[in-house]
CSV table of C-alpha atoms in Angstrom, one decimal:
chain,number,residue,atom,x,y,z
V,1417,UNK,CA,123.6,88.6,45.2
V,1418,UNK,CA,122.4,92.2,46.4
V,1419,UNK,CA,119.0,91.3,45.5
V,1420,UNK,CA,118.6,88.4,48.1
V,1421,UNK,CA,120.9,90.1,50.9
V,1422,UNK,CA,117.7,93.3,50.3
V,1423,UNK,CA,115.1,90.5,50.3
V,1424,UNK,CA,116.2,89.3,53.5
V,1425,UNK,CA,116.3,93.0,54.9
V,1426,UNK,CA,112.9,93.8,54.6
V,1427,UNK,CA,111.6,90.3,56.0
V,1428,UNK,CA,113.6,90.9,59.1
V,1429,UNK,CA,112.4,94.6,59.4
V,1430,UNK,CA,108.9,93.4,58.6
V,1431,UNK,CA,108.8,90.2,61.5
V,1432,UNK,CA,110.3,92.8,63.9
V,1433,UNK,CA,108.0,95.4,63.3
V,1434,UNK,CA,105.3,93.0,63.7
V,1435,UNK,CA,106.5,91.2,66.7
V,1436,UNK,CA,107.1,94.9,68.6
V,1437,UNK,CA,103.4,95.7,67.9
V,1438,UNK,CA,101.9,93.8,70.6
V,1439,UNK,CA,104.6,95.5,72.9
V,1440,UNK,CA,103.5,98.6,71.6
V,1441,UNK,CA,99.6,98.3,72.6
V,1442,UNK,CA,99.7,96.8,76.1
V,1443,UNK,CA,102.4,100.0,76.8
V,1444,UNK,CA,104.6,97.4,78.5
V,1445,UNK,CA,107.9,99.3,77.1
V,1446,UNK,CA,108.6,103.0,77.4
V,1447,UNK,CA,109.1,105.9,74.5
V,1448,UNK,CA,112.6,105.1,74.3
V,1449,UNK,CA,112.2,101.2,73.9
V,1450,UNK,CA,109.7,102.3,70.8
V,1451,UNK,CA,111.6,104.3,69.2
V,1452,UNK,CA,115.0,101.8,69.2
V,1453,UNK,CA,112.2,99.5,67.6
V,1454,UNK,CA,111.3,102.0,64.9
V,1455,UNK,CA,115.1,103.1,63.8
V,1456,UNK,CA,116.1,99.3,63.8
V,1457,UNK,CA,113.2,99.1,61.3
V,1458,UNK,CA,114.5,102.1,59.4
V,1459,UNK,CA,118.2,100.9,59.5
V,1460,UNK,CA,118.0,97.8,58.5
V,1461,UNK,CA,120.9,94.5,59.4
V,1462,UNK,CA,124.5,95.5,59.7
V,1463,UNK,CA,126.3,95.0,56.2
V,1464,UNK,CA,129.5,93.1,55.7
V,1465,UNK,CA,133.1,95.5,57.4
V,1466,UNK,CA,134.1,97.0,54.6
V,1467,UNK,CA,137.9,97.2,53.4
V,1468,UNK,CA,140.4,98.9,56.6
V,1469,UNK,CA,141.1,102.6,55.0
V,1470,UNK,CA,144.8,103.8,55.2
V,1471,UNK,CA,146.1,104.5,58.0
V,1472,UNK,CA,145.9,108.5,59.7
V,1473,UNK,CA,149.2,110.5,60.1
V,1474,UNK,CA,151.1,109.9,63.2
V,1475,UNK,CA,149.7,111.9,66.3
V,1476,UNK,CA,152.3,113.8,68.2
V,1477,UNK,CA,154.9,112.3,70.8
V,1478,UNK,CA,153.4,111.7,73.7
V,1479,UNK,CA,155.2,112.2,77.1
V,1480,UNK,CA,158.0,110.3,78.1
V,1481,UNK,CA,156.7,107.2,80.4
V,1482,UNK,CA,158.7,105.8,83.4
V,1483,UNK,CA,162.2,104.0,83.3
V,1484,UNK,CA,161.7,100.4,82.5
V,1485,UNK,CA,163.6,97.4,84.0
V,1486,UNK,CA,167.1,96.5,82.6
V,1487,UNK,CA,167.0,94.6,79.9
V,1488,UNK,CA,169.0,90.9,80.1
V,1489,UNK,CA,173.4,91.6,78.8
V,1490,UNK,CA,173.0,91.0,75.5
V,1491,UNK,CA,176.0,89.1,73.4
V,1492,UNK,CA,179.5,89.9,73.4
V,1493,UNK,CA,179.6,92.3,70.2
V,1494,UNK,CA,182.6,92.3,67.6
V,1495,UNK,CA,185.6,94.1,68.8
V,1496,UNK,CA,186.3,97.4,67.5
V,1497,UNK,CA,188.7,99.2,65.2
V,1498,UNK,CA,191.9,100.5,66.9
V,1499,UNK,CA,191.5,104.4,67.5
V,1500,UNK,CA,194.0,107.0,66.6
V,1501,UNK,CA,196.8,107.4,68.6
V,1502,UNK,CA,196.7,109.2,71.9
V,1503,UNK,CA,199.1,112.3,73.3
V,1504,UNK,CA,201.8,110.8,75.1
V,1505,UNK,CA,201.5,110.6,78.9
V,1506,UNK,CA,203.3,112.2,81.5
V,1507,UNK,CA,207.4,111.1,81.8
V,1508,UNK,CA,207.2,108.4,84.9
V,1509,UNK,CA,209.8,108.7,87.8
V,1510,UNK,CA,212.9,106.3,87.1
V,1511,UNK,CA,212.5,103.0,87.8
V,1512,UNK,CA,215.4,101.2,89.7
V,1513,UNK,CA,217.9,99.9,88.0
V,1514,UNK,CA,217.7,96.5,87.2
V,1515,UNK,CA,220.4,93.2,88.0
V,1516,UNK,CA,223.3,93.5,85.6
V,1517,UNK,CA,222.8,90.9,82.7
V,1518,UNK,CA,225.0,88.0,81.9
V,1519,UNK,CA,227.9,89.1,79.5
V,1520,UNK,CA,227.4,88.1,76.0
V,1521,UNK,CA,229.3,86.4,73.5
V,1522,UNK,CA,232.4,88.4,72.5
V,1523,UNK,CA,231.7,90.1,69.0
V,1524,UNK,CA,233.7,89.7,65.7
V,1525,UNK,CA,237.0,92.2,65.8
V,1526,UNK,CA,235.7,95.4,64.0
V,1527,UNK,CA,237.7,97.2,61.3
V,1528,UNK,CA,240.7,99.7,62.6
V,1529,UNK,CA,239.8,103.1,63.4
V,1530,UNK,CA,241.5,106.2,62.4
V,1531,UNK,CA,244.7,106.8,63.7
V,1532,UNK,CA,244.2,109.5,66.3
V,1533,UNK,CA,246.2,112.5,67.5
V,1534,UNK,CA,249.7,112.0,69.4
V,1535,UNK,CA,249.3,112.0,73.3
V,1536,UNK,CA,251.2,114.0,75.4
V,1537,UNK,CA,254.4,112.9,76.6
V,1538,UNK,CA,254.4,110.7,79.6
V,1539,UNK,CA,256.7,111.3,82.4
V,1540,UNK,CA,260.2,110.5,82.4
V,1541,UNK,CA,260.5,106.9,83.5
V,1542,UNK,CA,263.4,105.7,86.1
V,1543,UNK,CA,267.0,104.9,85.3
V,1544,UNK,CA,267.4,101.7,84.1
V,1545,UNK,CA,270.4,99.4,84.9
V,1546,UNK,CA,274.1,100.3,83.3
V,1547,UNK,CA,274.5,98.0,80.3
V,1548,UNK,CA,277.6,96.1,80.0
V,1549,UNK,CA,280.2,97.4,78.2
V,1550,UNK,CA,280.1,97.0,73.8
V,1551,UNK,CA,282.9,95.8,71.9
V,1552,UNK,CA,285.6,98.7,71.2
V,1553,UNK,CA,284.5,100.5,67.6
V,1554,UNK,CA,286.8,101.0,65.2
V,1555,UNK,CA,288.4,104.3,64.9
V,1556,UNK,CA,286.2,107.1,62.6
V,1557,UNK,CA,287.3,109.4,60.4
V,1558,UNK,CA,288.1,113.2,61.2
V,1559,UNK,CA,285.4,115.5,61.4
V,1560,UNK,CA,285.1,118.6,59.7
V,1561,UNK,CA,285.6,121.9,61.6
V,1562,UNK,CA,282.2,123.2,63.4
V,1563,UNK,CA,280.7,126.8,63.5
V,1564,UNK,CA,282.2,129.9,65.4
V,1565,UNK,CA,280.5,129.4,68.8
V,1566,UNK,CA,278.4,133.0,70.2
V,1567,UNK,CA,280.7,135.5,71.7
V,1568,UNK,CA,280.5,135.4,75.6
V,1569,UNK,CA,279.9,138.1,77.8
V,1570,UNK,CA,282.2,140.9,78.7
V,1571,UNK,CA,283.9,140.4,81.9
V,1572,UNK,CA,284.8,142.3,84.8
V,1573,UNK,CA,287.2,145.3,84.3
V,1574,UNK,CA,288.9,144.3,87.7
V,1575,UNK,CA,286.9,147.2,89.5
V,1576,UNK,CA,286.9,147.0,93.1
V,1577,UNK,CA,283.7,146.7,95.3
V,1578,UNK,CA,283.2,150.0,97.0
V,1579,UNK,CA,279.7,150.2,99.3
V,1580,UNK,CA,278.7,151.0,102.9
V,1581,UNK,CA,275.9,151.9,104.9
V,1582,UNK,CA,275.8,152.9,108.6
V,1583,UNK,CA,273.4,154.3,110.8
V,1584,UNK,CA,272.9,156.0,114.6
V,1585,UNK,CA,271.1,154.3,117.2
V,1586,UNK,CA,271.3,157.4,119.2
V,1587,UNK,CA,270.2,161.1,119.5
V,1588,UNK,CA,273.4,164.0,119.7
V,1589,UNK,CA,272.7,167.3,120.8
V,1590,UNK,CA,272.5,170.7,121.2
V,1591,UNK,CA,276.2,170.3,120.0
V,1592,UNK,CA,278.6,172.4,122.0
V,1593,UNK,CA,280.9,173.3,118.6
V,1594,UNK,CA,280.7,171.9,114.8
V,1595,UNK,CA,281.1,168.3,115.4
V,1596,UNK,CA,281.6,164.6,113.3
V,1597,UNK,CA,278.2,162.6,113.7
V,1598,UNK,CA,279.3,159.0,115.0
V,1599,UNK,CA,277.1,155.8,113.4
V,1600,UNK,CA,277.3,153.2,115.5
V,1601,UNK,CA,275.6,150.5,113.7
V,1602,UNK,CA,277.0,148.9,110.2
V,1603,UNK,CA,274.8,147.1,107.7
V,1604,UNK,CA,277.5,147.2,105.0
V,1605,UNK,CA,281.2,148.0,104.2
V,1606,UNK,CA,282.2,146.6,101.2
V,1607,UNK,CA,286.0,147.9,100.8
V,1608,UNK,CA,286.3,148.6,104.2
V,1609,UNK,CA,286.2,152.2,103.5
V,1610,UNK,CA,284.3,153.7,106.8
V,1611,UNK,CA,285.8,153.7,110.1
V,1612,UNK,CA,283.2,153.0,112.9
V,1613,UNK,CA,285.5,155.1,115.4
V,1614,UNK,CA,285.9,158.1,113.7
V,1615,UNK,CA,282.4,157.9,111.8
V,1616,UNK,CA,284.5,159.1,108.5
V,1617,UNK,CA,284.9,157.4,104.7
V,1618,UNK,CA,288.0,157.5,103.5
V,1619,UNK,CA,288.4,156.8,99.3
V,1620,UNK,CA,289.9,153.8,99.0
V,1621,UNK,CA,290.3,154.1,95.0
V,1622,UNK,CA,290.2,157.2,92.7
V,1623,UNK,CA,286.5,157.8,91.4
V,1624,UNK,CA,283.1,159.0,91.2
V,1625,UNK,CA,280.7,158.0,94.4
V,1626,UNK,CA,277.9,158.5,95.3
V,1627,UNK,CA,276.8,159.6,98.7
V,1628,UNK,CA,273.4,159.9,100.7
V,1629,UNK,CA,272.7,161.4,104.2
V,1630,UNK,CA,269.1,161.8,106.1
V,1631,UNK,CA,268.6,163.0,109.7
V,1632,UNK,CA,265.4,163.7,112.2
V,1633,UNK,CA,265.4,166.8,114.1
V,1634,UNK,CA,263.8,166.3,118.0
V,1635,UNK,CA,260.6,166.8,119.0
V,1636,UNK,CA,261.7,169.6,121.8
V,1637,UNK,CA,262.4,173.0,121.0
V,1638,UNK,CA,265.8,172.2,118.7
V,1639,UNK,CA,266.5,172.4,115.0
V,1640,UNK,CA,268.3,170.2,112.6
V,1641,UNK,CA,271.7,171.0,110.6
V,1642,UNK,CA,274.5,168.8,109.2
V,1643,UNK,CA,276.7,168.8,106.0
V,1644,UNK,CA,278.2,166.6,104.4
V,1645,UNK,CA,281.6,167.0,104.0
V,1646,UNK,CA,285.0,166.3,101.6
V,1647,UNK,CA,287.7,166.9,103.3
V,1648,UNK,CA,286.9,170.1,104.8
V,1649,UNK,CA,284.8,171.1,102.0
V,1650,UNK,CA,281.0,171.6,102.8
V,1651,UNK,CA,278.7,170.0,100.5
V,1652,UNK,CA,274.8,169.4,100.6
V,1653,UNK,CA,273.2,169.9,104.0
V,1654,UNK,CA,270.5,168.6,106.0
V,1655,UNK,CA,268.1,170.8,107.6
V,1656,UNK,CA,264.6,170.9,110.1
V,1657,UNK,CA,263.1,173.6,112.2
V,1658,UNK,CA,259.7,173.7,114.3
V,1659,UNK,CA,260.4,175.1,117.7
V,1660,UNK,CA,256.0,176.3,118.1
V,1661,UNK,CA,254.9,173.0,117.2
V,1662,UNK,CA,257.0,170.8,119.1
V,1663,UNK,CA,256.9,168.1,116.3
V,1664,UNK,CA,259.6,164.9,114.6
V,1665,UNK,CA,261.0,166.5,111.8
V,1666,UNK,CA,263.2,165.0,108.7
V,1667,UNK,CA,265.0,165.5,105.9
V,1668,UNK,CA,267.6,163.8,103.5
V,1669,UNK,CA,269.8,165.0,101.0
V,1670,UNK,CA,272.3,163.2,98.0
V,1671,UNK,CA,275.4,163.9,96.1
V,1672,UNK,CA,277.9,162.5,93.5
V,1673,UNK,CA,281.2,163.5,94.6
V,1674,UNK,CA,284.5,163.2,92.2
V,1675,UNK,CA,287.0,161.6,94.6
V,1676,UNK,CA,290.9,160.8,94.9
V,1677,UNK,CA,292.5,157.8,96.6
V,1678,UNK,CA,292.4,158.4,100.2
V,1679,UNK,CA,290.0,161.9,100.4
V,1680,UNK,CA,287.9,161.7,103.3
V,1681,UNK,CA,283.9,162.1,103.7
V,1682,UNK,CA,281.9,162.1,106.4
V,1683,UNK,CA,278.8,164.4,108.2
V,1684,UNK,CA,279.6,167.2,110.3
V,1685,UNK,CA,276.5,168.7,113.3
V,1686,UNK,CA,276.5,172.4,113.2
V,1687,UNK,CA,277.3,174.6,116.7
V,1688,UNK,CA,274.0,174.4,118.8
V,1689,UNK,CA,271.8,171.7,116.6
V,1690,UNK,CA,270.8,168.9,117.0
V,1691,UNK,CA,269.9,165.2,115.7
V,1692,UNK,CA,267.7,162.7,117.2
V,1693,UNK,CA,267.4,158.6,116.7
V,1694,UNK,CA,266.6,155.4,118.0
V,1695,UNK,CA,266.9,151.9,117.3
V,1696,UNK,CA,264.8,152.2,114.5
V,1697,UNK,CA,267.9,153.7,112.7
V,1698,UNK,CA,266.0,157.4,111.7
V,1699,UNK,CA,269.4,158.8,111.1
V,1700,UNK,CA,271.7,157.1,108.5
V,1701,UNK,CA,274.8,157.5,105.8
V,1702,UNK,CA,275.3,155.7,102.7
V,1703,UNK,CA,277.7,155.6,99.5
V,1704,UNK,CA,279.2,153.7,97.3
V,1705,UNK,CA,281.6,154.0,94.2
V,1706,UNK,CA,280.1,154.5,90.4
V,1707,UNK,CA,283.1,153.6,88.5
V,1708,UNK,CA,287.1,154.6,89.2
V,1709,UNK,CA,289.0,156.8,87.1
């Protein structure tokens, strides 16, 4: 087989060559014709492609062309798998509230709770209607004697009530001589032991009392001085002084006093002093018994 394929070779070489001849000697074709002549002589006929070699290593990525067209929606694909759980959402504002449902079928009785606590009593309900009179009961037998009952309290020994107070509505002074101070106005006299008129308290029982007296002095240029008195017996005195400053003055004085039935007390004004009030009752005289002999 190579041996015929060369035969045929070098016939075709050898009619070319001698078919270009001619060419060659009338100069009809130029240096380059001629020598295309000679290397297709030299070269010989094209052999048979031989076997594709492997393929070269990829050349590099070439740039990136323009966007194409969209491509036709392909098929619906397979759904997915369900993904994790998200975080819960924001809470929503309240819906409103919705109709109120039929009632349902009432349920079997449940089993009885625990007892509970005892309520508090409830308010006294009204009187009801008399009942008629029951059938007479038979006679019962004797009791046995009950407890001592507590001792009571101890009564009154029968002491008399023995109290006053009076007061002046009115200012006295300067006195001319030693005088009694008159109170005019009574707020008590349990006893009846003061005499309004003569502005004395006479004992009406044996005792011990006890006796208050308090006075102002003017606001002019006199003083203050009274006593009182037991009989003719001085006893605690009253007194105020501020002729330079021309200002109210007051004082008040107390006693417990051993008395016989019928002794007298009562508040005497020193010579030349004075004692001033209103109807605010500033000036005043109190007592009252303790306890009788």
């Amino acid at each position: 087989m190579a041996t015929n394929t060369l035969y045929w070779v070098v016939y075709y070489c050898a009619i070319v060559c001698v078919v270009q001849l001619p060419l060659t000697v009338t100069q009809q074709q130029d240096e380059d014709n001629q020598s295309d002549v000679s290397d297709r002589c030299r070269n010989g006929i094209p052999g048979t492609p031989g076997v594709p070699g492997i393929n070269g290593l990829p050349g590099p990525v070439g740039p990136m062309g323009d966007f194409g067209l969209p491509g036709a929606t392909g098929p619906k694909g397979e759904p997915g798998l369900h993904g994790s759980h998200g975080r819960p959402g924001q809470k929503g504002d309240k819906g409103q509230d919705g109709s109120k449902g039929q009632s349902g079928q009432e349920g079997p009785s449940g089993k009885p709770g625990p007892r509970g606590y005892k309520g508090m009593d409830g308010m006294r309900g009204h009187r009801g209607a008399k009942g008629e009179t029951g059938v007479k009961g038979d006679k019962g037998s004797r009791g046995g004697q009950g407890l001592p009952g507590t001792r009571g309290h101890k009564g009154d020994s029968g002491q008399p009530r023995v109290a006053f107070s009076v007061a002046k509505t009115t200012s006295t002074g300067p006195a001319t001589e030693d005088q009694v101070i008159l109170y005019d106005k009574v707020y008590a006299n349990d006893g009846n032991g003061y005499n309004i008129t003569t502005g004395k308290f006479s004992a009406p029982v044996e005792g011990k009392y006890f006796f208050t007296i308090s006075g102002v002095r003017p606001r002019v240029t006199y003083s203050m001085f009274a006593c009182l008195m037991k009989n003719d017996v001085q006893l605690p005195c009253i007194y105020s002084s501020d002729a330079y400053n021309r200002r109210y003055g007051a004082s008040t004085n107390s006693a417990i006093v051993d008395l016989q039935q019928g002794d007298i007390v009562w508040v005497r004004l020193s010579q030349a002093y004075s004692v001033y009030s209103s109807a605010n009752d500033l000036t005043t005289f109190t007592g009252h018994l303790l306890y009788s002999n």
